[in-house]
Coordinates of C-alpha atoms in Angstrom, one line a residue:
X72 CA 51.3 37.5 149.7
X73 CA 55.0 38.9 148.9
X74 CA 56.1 36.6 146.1
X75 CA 59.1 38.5 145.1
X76 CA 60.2 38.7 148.9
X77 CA 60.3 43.1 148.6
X78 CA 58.6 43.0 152.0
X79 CA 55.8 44.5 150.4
X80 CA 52.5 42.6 149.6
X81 CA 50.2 42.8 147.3
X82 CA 46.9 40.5 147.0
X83 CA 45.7 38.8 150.7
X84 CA 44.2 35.3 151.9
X85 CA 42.6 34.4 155.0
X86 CA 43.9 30.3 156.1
X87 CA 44.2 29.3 159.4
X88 CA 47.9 28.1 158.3
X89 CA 50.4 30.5 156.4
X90 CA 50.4 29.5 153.0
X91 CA 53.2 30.1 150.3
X92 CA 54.8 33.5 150.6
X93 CA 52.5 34.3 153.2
X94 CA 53.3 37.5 156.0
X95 CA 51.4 39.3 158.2
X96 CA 51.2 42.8 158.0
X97 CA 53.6 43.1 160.8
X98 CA 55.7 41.1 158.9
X99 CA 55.9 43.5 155.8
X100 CA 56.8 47.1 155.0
X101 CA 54.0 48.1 153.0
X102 CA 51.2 46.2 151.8
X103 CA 50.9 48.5 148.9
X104 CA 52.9 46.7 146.2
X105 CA 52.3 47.2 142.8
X106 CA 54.6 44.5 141.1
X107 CA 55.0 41.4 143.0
X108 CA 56.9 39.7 140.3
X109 CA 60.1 41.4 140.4
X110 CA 61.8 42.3 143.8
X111 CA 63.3 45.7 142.5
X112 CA 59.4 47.1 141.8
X113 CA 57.9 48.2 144.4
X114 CA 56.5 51.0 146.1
X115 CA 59.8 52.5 147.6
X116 CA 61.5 51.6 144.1
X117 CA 64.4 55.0 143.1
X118 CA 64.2 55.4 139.4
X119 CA 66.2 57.7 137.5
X120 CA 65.3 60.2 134.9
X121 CA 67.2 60.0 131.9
X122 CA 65.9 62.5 129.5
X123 CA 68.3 62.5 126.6
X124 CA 69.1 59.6 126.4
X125 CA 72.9 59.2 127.2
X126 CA 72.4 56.1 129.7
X127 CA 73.1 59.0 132.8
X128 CA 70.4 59.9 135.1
X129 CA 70.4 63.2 137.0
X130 CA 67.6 63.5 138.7
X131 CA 65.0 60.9 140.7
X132 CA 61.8 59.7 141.4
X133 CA 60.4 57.4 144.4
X134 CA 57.5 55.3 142.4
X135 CA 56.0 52.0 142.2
X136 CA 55.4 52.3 138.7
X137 CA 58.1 52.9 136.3
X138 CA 58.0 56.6 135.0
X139 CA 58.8 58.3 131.0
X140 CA 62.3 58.3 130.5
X141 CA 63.1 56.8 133.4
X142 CA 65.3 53.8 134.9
X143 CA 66.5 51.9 137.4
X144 CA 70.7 53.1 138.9
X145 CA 71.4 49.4 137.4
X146 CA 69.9 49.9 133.9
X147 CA 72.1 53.0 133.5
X148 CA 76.3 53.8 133.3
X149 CA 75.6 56.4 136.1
X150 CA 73.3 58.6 138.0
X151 CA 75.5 61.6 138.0
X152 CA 74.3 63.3 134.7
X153 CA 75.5 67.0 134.6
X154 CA 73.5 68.1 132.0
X155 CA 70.3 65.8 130.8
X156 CA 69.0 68.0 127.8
X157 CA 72.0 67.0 125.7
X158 CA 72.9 63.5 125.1
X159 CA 76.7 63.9 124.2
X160 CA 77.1 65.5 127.7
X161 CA 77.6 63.2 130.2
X162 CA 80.3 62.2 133.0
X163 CA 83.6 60.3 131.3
X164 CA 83.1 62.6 128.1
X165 CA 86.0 63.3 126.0
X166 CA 86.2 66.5 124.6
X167 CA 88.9 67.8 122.1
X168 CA 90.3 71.1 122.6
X169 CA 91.6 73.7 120.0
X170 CA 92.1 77.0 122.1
X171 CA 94.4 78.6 120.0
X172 CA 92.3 78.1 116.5
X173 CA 95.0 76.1 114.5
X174 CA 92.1 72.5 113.9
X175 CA 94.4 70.2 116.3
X176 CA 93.1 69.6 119.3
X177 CA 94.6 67.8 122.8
X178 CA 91.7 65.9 124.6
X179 CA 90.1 67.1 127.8
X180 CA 87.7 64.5 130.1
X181 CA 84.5 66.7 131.2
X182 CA 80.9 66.5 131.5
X183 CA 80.0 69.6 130.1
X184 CA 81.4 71.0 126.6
X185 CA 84.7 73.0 127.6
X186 CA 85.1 76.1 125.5
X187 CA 86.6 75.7 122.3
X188 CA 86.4 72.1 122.8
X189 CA 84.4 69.7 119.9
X190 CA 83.3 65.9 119.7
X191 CA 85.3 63.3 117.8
X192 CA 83.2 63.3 115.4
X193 CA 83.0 67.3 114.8
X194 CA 86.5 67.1 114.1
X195 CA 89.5 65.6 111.7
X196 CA 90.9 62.4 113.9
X197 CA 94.0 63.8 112.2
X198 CA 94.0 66.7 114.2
X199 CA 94.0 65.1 117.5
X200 CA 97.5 65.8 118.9
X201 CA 97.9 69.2 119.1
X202 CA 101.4 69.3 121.0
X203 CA 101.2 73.2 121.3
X204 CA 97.6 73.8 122.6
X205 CA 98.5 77.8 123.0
X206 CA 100.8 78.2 120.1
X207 CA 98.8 78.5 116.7
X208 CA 102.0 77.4 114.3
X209 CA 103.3 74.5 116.6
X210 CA 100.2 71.7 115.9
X211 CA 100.9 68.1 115.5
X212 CA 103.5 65.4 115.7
X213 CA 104.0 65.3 111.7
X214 CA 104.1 69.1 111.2
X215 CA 107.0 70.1 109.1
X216 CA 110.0 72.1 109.5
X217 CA 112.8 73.3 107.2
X218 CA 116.2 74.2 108.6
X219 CA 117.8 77.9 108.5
X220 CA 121.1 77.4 109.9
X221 CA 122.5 80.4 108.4
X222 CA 119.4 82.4 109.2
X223 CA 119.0 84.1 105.8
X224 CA 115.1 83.0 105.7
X225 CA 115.9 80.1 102.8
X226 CA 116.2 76.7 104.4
X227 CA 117.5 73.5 102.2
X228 CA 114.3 71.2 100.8
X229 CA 116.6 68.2 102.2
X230 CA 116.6 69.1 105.8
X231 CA 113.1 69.1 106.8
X232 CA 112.5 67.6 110.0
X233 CA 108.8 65.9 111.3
X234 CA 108.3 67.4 114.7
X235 CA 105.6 68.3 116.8
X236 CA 107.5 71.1 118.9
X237 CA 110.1 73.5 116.6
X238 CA 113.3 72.4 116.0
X239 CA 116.6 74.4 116.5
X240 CA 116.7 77.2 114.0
X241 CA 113.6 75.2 112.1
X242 CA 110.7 77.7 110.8
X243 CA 107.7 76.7 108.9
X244 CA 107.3 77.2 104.8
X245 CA 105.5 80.0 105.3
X246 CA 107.7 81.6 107.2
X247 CA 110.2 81.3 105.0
X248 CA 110.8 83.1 101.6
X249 CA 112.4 79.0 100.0
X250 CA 113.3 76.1 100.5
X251 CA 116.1 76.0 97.8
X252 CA 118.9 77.2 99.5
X253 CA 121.8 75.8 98.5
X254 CA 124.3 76.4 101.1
X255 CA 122.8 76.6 104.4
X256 CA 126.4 77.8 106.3
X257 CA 126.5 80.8 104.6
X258 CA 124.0 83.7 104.2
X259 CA 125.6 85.4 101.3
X260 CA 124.5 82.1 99.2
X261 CA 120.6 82.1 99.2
X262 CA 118.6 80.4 96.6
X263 CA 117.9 80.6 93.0
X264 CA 115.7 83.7 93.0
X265 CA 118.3 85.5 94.5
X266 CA 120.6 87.7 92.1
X267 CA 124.1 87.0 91.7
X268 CA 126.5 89.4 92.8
X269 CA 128.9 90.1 90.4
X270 CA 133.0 89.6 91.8
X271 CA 132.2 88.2 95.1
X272 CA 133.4 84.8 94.0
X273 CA 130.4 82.9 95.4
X274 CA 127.5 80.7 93.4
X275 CA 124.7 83.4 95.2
X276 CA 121.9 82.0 92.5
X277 CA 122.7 78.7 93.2
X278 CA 123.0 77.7 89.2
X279 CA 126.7 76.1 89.8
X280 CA 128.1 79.2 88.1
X281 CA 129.9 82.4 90.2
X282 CA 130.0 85.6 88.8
X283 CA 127.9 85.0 86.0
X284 CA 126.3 88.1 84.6
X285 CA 122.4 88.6 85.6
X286 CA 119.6 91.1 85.6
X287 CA 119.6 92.9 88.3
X288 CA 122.9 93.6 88.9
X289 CA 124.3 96.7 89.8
X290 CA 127.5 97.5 87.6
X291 CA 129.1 99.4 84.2
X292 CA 127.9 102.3 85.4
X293 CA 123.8 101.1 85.9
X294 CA 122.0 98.3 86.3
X295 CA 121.5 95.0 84.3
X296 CA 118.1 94.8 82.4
X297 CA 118.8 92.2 79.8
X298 CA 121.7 89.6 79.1
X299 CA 121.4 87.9 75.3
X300 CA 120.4 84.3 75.2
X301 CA 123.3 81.2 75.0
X302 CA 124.6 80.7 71.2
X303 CA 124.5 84.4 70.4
X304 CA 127.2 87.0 70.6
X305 CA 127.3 87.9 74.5
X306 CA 126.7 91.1 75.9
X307 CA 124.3 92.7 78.1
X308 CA 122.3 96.2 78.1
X309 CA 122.3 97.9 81.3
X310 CA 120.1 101.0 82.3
X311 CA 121.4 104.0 83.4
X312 CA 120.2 105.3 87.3
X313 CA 118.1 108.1 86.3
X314 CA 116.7 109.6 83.3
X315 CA 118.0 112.4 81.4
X316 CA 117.1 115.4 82.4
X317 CA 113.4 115.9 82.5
X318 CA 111.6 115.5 79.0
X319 CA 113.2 115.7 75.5
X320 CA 111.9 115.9 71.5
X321 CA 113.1 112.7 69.4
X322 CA 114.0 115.5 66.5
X323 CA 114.2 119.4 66.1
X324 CA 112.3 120.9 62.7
X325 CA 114.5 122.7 60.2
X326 CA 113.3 125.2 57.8
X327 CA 113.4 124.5 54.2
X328 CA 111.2 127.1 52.9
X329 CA 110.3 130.5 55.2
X330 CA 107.7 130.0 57.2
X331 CA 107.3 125.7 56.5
X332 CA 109.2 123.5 59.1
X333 CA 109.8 119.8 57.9
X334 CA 111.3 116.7 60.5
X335 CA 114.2 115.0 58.6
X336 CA 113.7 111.5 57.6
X337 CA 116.7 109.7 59.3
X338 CA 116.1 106.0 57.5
X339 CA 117.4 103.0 58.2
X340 CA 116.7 102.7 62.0
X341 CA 115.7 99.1 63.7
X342 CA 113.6 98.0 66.3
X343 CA 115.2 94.9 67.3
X344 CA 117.5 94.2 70.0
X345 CA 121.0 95.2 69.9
X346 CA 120.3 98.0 67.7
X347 CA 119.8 100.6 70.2
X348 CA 123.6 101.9 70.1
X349 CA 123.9 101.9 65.9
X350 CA 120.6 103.7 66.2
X351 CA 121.9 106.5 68.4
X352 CA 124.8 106.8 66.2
X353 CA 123.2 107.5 62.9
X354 CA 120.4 109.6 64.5
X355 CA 123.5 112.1 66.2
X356 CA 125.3 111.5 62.7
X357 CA 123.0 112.9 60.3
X358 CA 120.8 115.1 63.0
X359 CA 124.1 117.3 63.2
X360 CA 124.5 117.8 59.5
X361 CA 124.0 121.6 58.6
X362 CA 120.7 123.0 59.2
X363 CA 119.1 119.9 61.0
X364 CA 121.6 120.7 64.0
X365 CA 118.8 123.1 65.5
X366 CA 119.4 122.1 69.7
X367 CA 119.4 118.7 71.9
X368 CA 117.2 116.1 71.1
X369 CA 116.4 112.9 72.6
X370 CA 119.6 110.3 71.0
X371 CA 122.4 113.6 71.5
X372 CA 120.9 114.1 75.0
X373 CA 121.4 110.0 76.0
X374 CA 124.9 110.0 74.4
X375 CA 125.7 112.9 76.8
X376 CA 123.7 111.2 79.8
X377 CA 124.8 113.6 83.2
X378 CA 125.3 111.2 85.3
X379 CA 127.2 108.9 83.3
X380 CA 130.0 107.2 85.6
X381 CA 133.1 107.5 83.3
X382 CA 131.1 106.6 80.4
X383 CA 130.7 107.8 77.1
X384 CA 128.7 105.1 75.1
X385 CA 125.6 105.6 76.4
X386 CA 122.5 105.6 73.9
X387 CA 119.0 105.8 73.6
X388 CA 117.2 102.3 73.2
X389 CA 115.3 100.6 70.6
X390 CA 111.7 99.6 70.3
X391 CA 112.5 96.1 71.3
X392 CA 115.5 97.0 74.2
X393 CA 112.8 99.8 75.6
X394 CA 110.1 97.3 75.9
X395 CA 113.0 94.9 77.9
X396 CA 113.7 97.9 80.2
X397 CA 109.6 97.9 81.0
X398 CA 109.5 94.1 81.2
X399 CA 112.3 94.2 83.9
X400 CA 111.2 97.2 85.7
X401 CA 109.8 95.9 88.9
X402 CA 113.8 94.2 89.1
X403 CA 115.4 97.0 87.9
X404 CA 113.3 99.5 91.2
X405 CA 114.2 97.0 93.4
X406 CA 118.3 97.9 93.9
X407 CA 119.3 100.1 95.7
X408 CA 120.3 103.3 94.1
X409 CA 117.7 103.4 91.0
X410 CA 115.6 106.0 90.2
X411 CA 111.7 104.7 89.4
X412 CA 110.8 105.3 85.8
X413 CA 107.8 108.0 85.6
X414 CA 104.5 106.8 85.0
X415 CA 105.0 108.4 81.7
X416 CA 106.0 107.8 78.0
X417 CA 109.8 107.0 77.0
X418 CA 111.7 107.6 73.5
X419 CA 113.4 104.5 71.5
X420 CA 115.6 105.4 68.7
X421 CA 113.3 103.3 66.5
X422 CA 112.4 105.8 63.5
X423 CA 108.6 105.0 62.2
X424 CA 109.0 108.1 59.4
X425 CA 110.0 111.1 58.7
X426 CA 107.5 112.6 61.3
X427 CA 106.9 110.0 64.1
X428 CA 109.2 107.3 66.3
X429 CA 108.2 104.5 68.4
X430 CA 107.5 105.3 72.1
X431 CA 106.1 103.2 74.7
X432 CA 104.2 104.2 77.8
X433 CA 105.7 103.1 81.9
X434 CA 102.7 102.7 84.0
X435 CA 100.8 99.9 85.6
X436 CA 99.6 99.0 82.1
X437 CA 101.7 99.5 79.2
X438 CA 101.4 100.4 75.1
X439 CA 103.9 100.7 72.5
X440 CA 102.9 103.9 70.4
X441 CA 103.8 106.0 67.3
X442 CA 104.4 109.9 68.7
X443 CA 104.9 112.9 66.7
X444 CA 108.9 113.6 66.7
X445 CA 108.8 117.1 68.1
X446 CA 106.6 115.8 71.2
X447 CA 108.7 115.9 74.8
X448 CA 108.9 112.3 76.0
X449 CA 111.2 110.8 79.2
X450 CA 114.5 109.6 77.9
X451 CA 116.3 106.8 80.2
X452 CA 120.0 106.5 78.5
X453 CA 121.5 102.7 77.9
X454 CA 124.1 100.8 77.3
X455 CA 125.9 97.7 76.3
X456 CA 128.9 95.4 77.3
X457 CA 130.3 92.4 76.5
X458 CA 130.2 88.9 79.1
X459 CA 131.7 86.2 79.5
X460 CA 128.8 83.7 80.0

């Protein structure tokens, strides 16, 4: 008997006429079935291994019984597995790519795992359009560029531009030292960290103002270090390229009695800002009186500064303009020209008594401090001058 008409029968009958489903053994392939039900099962019957899963088979097995894992080619998407240990390789596979390490990724169709390629879901879906596969910095279709026309490495806030491949003279933040520029045709304008260089008749800073006087700048006869507040009287200190010779006493002794030295008490000196100059005077005034004009000392030796440009008015600063010249010293080493203050102590021509003045210390750390008058200390000569802003 064949009831599922596989040409393969199962159970037998002995009649003189051929019943129902009937065949001879001639008639039949095999009478070795093992499923006469269903046409599909039966002893010549292909199934398919799938091991992991992934509806592919890759391998097969001749069997009239259905084995582990396995299936018939129409149960399954394929029968051209590459790889049946891993379910999330199989033919039709898509695969995102990210060969140059910047997490976007173009897609790739492949059986097996590419290298450097990842599933959907081992990924951001935002980073699936890489438009520069080899390029690390160029990555997706909304990555954003800022224009440098003028190629001075500041490009204008306002004229970024979404783009997957670089624009014309368009560079990435980072590459970039701003995005404030405020004149993008012309690299002697740059941004507002930049300092203003005084006479040139150009906003450089971009604050709307032009030749406005700033720290930094390199004129009357030094370099800018501090420019009084708007609503006061305007003028500006500026430090002088070098120290003053190597190291100097604040104050010489002077004898009063053989053998006993005393320092004289100068009185009256200040520490605040804008002082630095009356300080000087008064120090040079009453240090050169009889017997306390004993050789140079720190205030005579700033108001004679050697490398003075055509200046006479230099002076030795106050507490409070000393500790401006340490708060602006990474500015101040930056132009071109100035000499790096020593990792050392400095004078001020702030008195504290008759036997100490205020010092204060130029290294990586800093500390005002009260020294002994007759110790050598660093001088770095100053002066002022008057603005117009």
């Amino acid at each position: 008997i064949d009831a599922d008409g596989d040409q393969y029968g199962l159970s037998s009958v002995v009649s003189c006429f051929r019943p129902v489903n009937g065949f001879l053994v001639s008639e039949l392939l095999g009478i070795n079935d093992c499923n006469d039900v269903f046409a599909y099962i039966n002893p010549e019957t292909v199934w398919y291994i799938d091991a992991d899963g992934d509806q592919y088979g890759l391998s097969s097995v001749v069997s009239c019984f259905r084995p582990v894992n396995c299936f018939l080619a129409s149960e399954l998407l394929g029968i051209n597995d590459c790889y049946d240990a891993d379910a999330n390789e199989y033919p039709g596979q898509t695969w995102y790519i990210d060969a140059d390490g910047d997490s976007y990724y173009t897609p790739e169709i492949s059986c097996t795992r590419p290298i450097n390629g990842w599933l959907i879901s081992e990924i951001s879906p935002l980073g699936t359009s890489d438009c520069g596969p080899t390029d690390p910095i160029v990555t997706n279709q909304d990555q954003i560029w800022y224009i440098d026309a003028d190629g001075d490495r500041y490009g204008l806030d306002n004229s970024k531009v979404e783009s997957c491949t670089r624009p014309a003279n368009g560079f990435l933040y980072s590459e970039l030292l701003g995005t404030n520029d405020c004149d993008d045709t012309d690299i002697a304008k740059i941004n507002s960290d930049f300092i203003e260089i005084y006479g040139d008749g150009i906003d450089n800073n971009c604050n709307g103002q032009i030749d406005e006087t700033q720290v930094g700048q390199r004129r009357e006869g030094g370099v800018v270090f501090y420019v009084s507040p708007p609503g006061q009287s305007q003028y500006a200190l500026v430090s002088s390229l070098s120290d003053e010779g190597w190291t100097q006493i604040w104050q010489n002794k002077y004898t009063l009695i053989a053998f006993f030295k005393f320092n004289h008490y100068v009185n009256g000196t200040s520490t605040l800002m804008g002082t630095g100059k009356t300080n000087t005077d008064k120090i040079i005034e009453e240090l050169r009186i009889g017997s306390y004009n004993n050789g140079n000392f720190a205030a005579k030796s700033a108001r004679e500064y050697h490398n003075a440009g055509g200046y006479t008015d230099w002076f030795l600063p106050s507490k409070n303009e000393l500790n401006q010249l340490y708060i602006q010293k990474d500015i101040l080493e930056s132009v071109s020209g100035f000499n790096n203050f020593k990792q050392a102590y400095y004078w001020s021509s702030s008195e504290v008594n008759a036997d100490k003045a205020w010092a204060q210390y130029f290294g990586p750390t800093t500390f005002k401090t009260e020294r002994v008058k007759d110790e050598e200390i660093f001088i770095r000569p100053v002066r002022v001058f008057l603005t117009n802003n």
